[in-house]
């Protein structure tokens, strides 16, 4: 699933390919905007906001897209074969004389006035990779619901923007807390370093082709996707279970030895000395 770092990279690729160039092709394949014609307008910039992409276009327009689970933007040069998926999965085409950007499987695609961007992204918390980053506000947002499971609080983009399922599991491991631990039960010192740790992870990976949270070659992640292999820290088999708020369950990974707190199939008292 695309997270803040991969969306940052996608924005960079789109910006380098399109910004400053006039659109010679425009095709938005969603019913509401199918008749919109952006040809002849210059792309001004492409900006990431959390896990959202804002493509700003001459004339006060913004093309807002969100990749969610399966969406992607691919960039092709003239004559290059498009390889992002079958044609029926294409939702947007933006072309210049030098590049064509093709949006596949985009679940969110809308054209709006640039002055109305807040309607699309105004609900987001501080962006971990953005100029509005505010660690104090992010922590305040997270702790506003102390009974909420840590993993769910991290995924809520209204608290802080950019964390997805991979970083959720990895952050919980680094904090030595299970994703089901009520966030209000984190020790104050642990909670206080959470925003800075999250930012550090995303910043370290925003320019990397392969995401890593361990700093160890060939062992990129501590727990995500590793069940039932041994924990890199203690050797205990990593566990997997679904976690969600009822609207969507997400595969979640944790080490039952290194991480304190409740988890599916067991009920433990958090070992506060470790969280």
CSV table of C-alpha atoms in Angstrom, one decimal:
chain,number,residue,atom,x,y,z
A,1,UNK,CA,0.0,0.0,0.0
A,2,UNK,CA,1.4,3.4,-0.9
A,3,UNK,CA,2.4,5.4,2.2
A,4,UNK,CA,3.8,8.9,2.7
A,5,UNK,CA,7.2,8.1,1.4
A,6,UNK,CA,6.1,6.4,-1.7
A,7,UNK,CA,3.5,9.2,-2.4
A,8,UNK,CA,6.4,11.7,-2.0
A,9,UNK,CA,8.4,9.8,-4.6
A,10,UNK,CA,5.4,9.7,-7.0
A,11,UNK,CA,4.9,13.4,-6.6
A,12,UNK,CA,8.5,14.0,-7.4
A,13,UNK,CA,8.4,11.9,-10.6
A,14,UNK,CA,5.2,13.6,-11.7
A,15,UNK,CA,6.6,17.0,-11.0
A,16,UNK,CA,9.8,16.4,-12.9
A,17,UNK,CA,7.9,15.1,-15.9
A,18,UNK,CA,5.1,17.6,-16.1
A,19,UNK,CA,5.8,20.8,-14.2
A,20,UNK,CA,6.5,23.8,-16.4
A,21,UNK,CA,5.2,22.0,-19.5
A,22,UNK,CA,2.0,22.6,-21.5
A,23,UNK,CA,-0.5,19.7,-21.6
A,24,UNK,CA,-1.0,18.3,-25.1
A,25,UNK,CA,-3.3,15.5,-23.9
A,26,UNK,CA,-5.9,15.3,-21.2
A,27,UNK,CA,-8.2,12.4,-20.5
A,28,UNK,CA,-10.0,12.0,-17.2
A,29,UNK,CA,-11.9,8.8,-17.2
A,30,UNK,CA,-14.3,9.3,-14.4
A,31,UNK,CA,-17.9,10.2,-15.2
A,32,UNK,CA,-18.0,13.6,-13.4
A,33,UNK,CA,-15.0,15.0,-15.2
A,34,UNK,CA,-15.0,13.0,-18.4
A,35,UNK,CA,-15.7,16.2,-20.5
A,36,UNK,CA,-13.0,18.3,-18.8
A,37,UNK,CA,-10.3,19.4,-21.2
A,38,UNK,CA,-7.0,20.6,-19.7
A,39,UNK,CA,-5.0,20.7,-23.0
A,40,UNK,CA,-3.2,24.0,-23.6
A,41,UNK,CA,-2.7,24.6,-19.9
A,42,UNK,CA,0.6,24.5,-18.1
A,43,UNK,CA,1.2,22.2,-15.2
A,44,UNK,CA,2.5,24.3,-12.3
A,45,UNK,CA,3.6,21.7,-9.8
A,46,UNK,CA,2.8,18.4,-8.2
A,47,UNK,CA,2.6,18.4,-4.4
A,48,UNK,CA,2.1,15.5,-2.0
A,49,UNK,CA,-0.1,16.0,1.1
A,50,UNK,CA,0.1,13.0,3.3
A,51,UNK,CA,-1.0,10.2,1.0
A,52,UNK,CA,-2.8,12.6,-1.4
A,53,UNK,CA,-1.4,14.1,-4.7
A,54,UNK,CA,-2.3,17.6,-5.8
A,55,UNK,CA,-1.4,18.4,-9.4
A,56,UNK,CA,-1.8,22.1,-9.9
A,57,UNK,CA,-2.6,23.4,-13.3
A,58,UNK,CA,-2.7,26.9,-14.9
A,59,UNK,CA,-6.0,28.6,-14.5
A,60,UNK,CA,-6.5,27.9,-10.8
A,61,UNK,CA,-7.2,24.2,-11.2
A,62,UNK,CA,-6.0,21.2,-9.1
A,63,UNK,CA,-6.3,17.5,-10.0
A,64,UNK,CA,-6.6,15.7,-6.7
A,65,UNK,CA,-5.8,12.0,-6.6
A,66,UNK,CA,-5.3,9.3,-4.0
A,67,UNK,CA,-3.7,5.9,-4.6
A,68,UNK,CA,-5.2,4.0,-1.6
A,69,UNK,CA,-4.4,0.4,-1.9
A,70,UNK,CA,-3.8,-0.3,-5.6
A,71,UNK,CA,-3.5,3.0,-7.4
A,72,UNK,CA,-0.4,4.2,-9.2
A,73,UNK,CA,0.9,6.9,-11.6
A,74,UNK,CA,3.2,5.7,-14.3
A,75,UNK,CA,5.3,8.0,-16.6
A,76,UNK,CA,6.2,7.1,-20.2
A,77,UNK,CA,8.2,8.7,-22.9
A,78,UNK,CA,6.9,9.0,-26.5
A,79,UNK,CA,6.7,5.6,-28.1
A,80,UNK,CA,7.2,3.7,-24.8
A,81,UNK,CA,4.8,0.8,-24.2
A,82,UNK,CA,2.4,1.5,-21.3
A,83,UNK,CA,2.8,-1.3,-18.7
A,84,UNK,CA,0.8,-0.2,-15.7
A,85,UNK,CA,-2.2,-2.5,-16.3
A,86,UNK,CA,-5.0,-3.1,-18.8
A,87,UNK,CA,-6.6,-0.1,-20.5
A,88,UNK,CA,-9.9,-0.4,-18.6
A,89,UNK,CA,-7.9,0.4,-15.4
A,90,UNK,CA,-6.7,3.8,-16.6
A,91,UNK,CA,-8.4,6.7,-14.9
A,92,UNK,CA,-6.3,9.6,-16.0
A,93,UNK,CA,-3.9,10.6,-18.8
A,94,UNK,CA,-1.9,13.8,-18.7
A,95,UNK,CA,0.5,14.3,-21.6
A,96,UNK,CA,3.1,16.8,-22.8
A,97,UNK,CA,5.5,16.7,-25.7
A,98,UNK,CA,8.0,14.9,-23.6
A,99,UNK,CA,6.1,12.6,-21.2
A,100,UNK,CA,2.8,11.0,-20.5
A,101,UNK,CA,1.5,10.4,-17.0
A,102,UNK,CA,-1.0,7.6,-16.7
A,103,UNK,CA,-3.0,7.0,-13.6
A,104,UNK,CA,-4.1,3.4,-13.0
A,105,UNK,CA,-6.8,2.2,-10.6
A,106,UNK,CA,-7.1,5.6,-9.0
A,107,UNK,CA,-10.0,5.3,-6.5
A,108,UNK,CA,-10.1,9.1,-5.9
A,109,UNK,CA,-9.8,11.5,-8.8
A,110,UNK,CA,-11.4,14.9,-8.9
A,111,UNK,CA,-10.8,18.2,-10.6
A,112,UNK,CA,-11.3,21.2,-8.3
A,113,UNK,CA,-10.4,24.8,-7.9
A,114,UNK,CA,-7.0,25.3,-6.3
A,115,UNK,CA,-8.6,27.6,-3.8
A,116,UNK,CA,-10.8,24.6,-2.8
A,117,UNK,CA,-8.0,22.2,-2.0
A,118,UNK,CA,-8.8,22.3,1.7
A,119,UNK,CA,-12.1,20.6,0.9
A,120,UNK,CA,-10.0,17.6,-0.2
A,121,UNK,CA,-7.1,17.6,2.3
A,122,UNK,CA,-8.2,20.0,5.0
A,123,UNK,CA,-9.1,17.2,7.4
A,124,UNK,CA,-5.6,15.9,7.5
A,125,UNK,CA,-3.3,16.2,10.5
A,126,UNK,CA,0.3,17.5,10.3
A,127,UNK,CA,2.1,16.0,7.3
A,128,UNK,CA,5.2,14.0,8.3
A,129,UNK,CA,7.0,15.1,5.1
A,130,UNK,CA,5.3,18.5,4.6
A,131,UNK,CA,6.1,22.1,5.5
A,132,UNK,CA,3.2,22.1,8.0
A,133,UNK,CA,4.7,19.4,10.2
A,134,UNK,CA,4.0,20.1,13.8
A,135,UNK,CA,5.1,17.3,16.2
A,136,UNK,CA,3.3,18.9,19.2
A,137,UNK,CA,0.0,19.1,17.3
A,138,UNK,CA,0.5,15.5,16.0
A,139,UNK,CA,1.0,14.2,19.6
A,140,UNK,CA,-2.0,16.2,20.9
A,141,UNK,CA,-4.2,14.7,18.1
A,142,UNK,CA,-3.0,11.1,18.9
A,143,UNK,CA,-3.6,11.4,22.6
A,144,UNK,CA,-7.0,13.0,22.2
A,145,UNK,CA,-8.5,9.5,22.2
A,146,UNK,CA,-6.5,7.7,25.0
A,147,UNK,CA,-8.5,4.5,24.8
A,148,UNK,CA,-7.9,4.0,21.1
A,149,UNK,CA,-5.6,1.2,20.0
A,150,UNK,CA,-2.1,2.6,19.1
A,151,UNK,CA,-2.2,1.1,15.6
A,152,UNK,CA,-5.6,2.6,14.7
A,153,UNK,CA,-4.5,6.0,16.0
A,154,UNK,CA,-1.4,5.9,13.8
A,155,UNK,CA,-3.4,5.1,10.7
A,156,UNK,CA,-5.9,7.9,11.3
A,157,UNK,CA,-4.8,10.6,8.8
A,158,UNK,CA,-6.6,13.2,10.9
A,159,UNK,CA,-4.0,12.7,13.6
A,160,UNK,CA,-0.9,12.9,11.4
A,161,UNK,CA,-0.6,12.3,7.7
A,162,UNK,CA,1.5,9.8,5.9
A,163,UNK,CA,1.5,6.6,8.0
A,164,UNK,CA,0.2,3.4,6.4
A,165,UNK,CA,0.1,-0.2,7.4
A,166,UNK,CA,3.8,-0.9,7.1
A,167,UNK,CA,4.9,2.0,9.2
A,168,UNK,CA,2.2,1.3,11.7
A,169,UNK,CA,3.6,-2.1,12.4
A,170,UNK,CA,7.2,-1.0,12.4
A,171,UNK,CA,6.6,2.0,14.7
A,172,UNK,CA,4.8,-0.1,17.2
A,173,UNK,CA,7.7,-2.5,17.2
A,174,UNK,CA,10.2,0.3,17.7
A,175,UNK,CA,8.1,1.6,20.6
A,176,UNK,CA,7.9,-1.9,22.1
A,177,UNK,CA,4.1,-1.7,22.2
A,178,UNK,CA,1.6,-3.9,20.5
A,179,UNK,CA,-0.7,-2.2,18.0
A,180,UNK,CA,-3.7,-3.0,20.3
A,181,UNK,CA,-2.3,-1.2,23.3
A,182,UNK,CA,-4.5,1.9,24.2
A,183,UNK,CA,-2.4,4.8,23.2
A,184,UNK,CA,-3.0,6.5,26.5
A,185,UNK,CA,-1.1,3.7,28.2
A,186,UNK,CA,2.1,4.5,26.6
A,187,UNK,CA,4.7,5.9,29.0
A,188,UNK,CA,4.9,9.7,28.6
A,189,UNK,CA,8.5,9.6,27.4
A,190,UNK,CA,7.6,6.9,24.8
A,191,UNK,CA,4.6,8.9,23.6
A,192,UNK,CA,6.6,12.1,23.4
A,193,UNK,CA,9.1,10.5,21.0
A,194,UNK,CA,6.5,8.9,18.7
A,195,UNK,CA,6.1,11.9,16.3
A,196,UNK,CA,9.8,12.4,15.9
A,197,UNK,CA,10.4,8.7,15.3
A,198,UNK,CA,7.7,8.5,12.7
A,199,UNK,CA,9.1,11.5,10.9
A,200,UNK,CA,12.6,10.0,11.0
A,201,UNK,CA,11.4,6.8,9.4
A,202,UNK,CA,9.6,8.5,6.6
A,203,UNK,CA,12.3,11.0,5.9
A,204,UNK,CA,14.9,8.2,5.8
A,205,UNK,CA,12.9,6.4,3.1
A,206,UNK,CA,11.5,9.2,1.0
A,207,UNK,CA,14.3,9.0,-1.5
A,208,UNK,CA,15.1,5.3,-1.2
A,209,UNK,CA,14.0,2.8,-3.9
A,210,UNK,CA,13.5,0.1,-1.2
A,211,UNK,CA,12.0,0.9,2.2
A,212,UNK,CA,14.1,0.0,5.2
A,213,UNK,CA,13.4,0.6,8.9
A,214,UNK,CA,16.2,-1.6,10.3
A,215,UNK,CA,19.3,-0.2,8.7
A,216,UNK,CA,20.4,-3.8,7.9
A,217,UNK,CA,21.0,-4.9,4.4
A,218,UNK,CA,18.7,-7.8,3.2
A,219,UNK,CA,16.5,-7.3,6.4
A,220,UNK,CA,14.6,-4.2,5.5
A,221,UNK,CA,11.7,-4.5,8.0
A,222,UNK,CA,11.5,-5.7,11.7
A,223,UNK,CA,8.1,-7.3,11.7
A,224,UNK,CA,5.9,-6.3,8.7
A,225,UNK,CA,5.4,-9.2,6.4
A,226,UNK,CA,7.7,-11.4,8.5
A,227,UNK,CA,5.2,-13.8,10.2
A,228,UNK,CA,6.0,-16.5,11.2
A,229,UNK,CA,9.8,-15.9,10.8
A,230,UNK,CA,11.8,-15.1,13.9
A,231,UNK,CA,12.0,-11.6,15.3
A,232,UNK,CA,15.2,-9.9,14.3
A,233,UNK,CA,15.7,-8.8,17.9
A,234,UNK,CA,14.8,-11.8,20.0
A,235,UNK,CA,14.1,-14.8,17.7
A,236,UNK,CA,10.4,-15.3,18.7
A,237,UNK,CA,8.2,-16.0,15.7
A,238,UNK,CA,6.5,-12.8,14.5
A,239,UNK,CA,2.7,-13.0,14.7
A,240,UNK,CA,0.1,-11.6,12.3
A,241,UNK,CA,-3.6,-10.7,12.9
A,242,UNK,CA,-6.1,-8.3,11.4
A,243,UNK,CA,-6.7,-4.9,13.0
A,244,UNK,CA,-9.3,-2.3,12.1
A,245,UNK,CA,-12.0,0.0,13.2
A,246,UNK,CA,-14.8,-2.2,11.7
A,247,UNK,CA,-14.7,-0.5,8.3
A,248,UNK,CA,-11.5,-2.2,7.0
A,249,UNK,CA,-9.3,-4.8,8.6
A,250,UNK,CA,-5.6,-4.6,7.9
A,251,UNK,CA,-2.9,-7.3,8.4
A,252,UNK,CA,-0.8,-6.3,11.4
A,253,UNK,CA,2.5,-7.8,12.6
A,254,UNK,CA,4.1,-7.8,16.0
A,255,UNK,CA,6.6,-9.7,18.2
A,256,UNK,CA,4.8,-11.1,21.3
A,257,UNK,CA,8.1,-11.0,23.3
A,258,UNK,CA,9.5,-7.6,22.4
A,259,UNK,CA,6.1,-5.7,22.4
A,260,UNK,CA,4.0,-5.2,25.5
A,261,UNK,CA,0.2,-4.9,25.6
A,262,UNK,CA,-2.9,-6.8,24.5
A,263,UNK,CA,-3.1,-8.7,21.3
A,264,UNK,CA,-5.6,-11.1,19.6
A,265,UNK,CA,-5.8,-14.4,21.4
A,266,UNK,CA,-4.2,-13.2,24.6
A,267,UNK,CA,-4.7,-10.6,27.2
A,268,UNK,CA,-1.7,-9.2,28.9
A,269,UNK,CA,-0.9,-6.3,31.3
A,270,UNK,CA,1.5,-3.9,29.6
A,271,UNK,CA,5.0,-4.2,31.0
A,272,UNK,CA,5.4,-0.5,31.5
A,273,UNK,CA,9.1,-0.7,32.0
A,274,UNK,CA,9.3,-1.7,28.3
A,275,UNK,CA,7.0,0.8,26.7
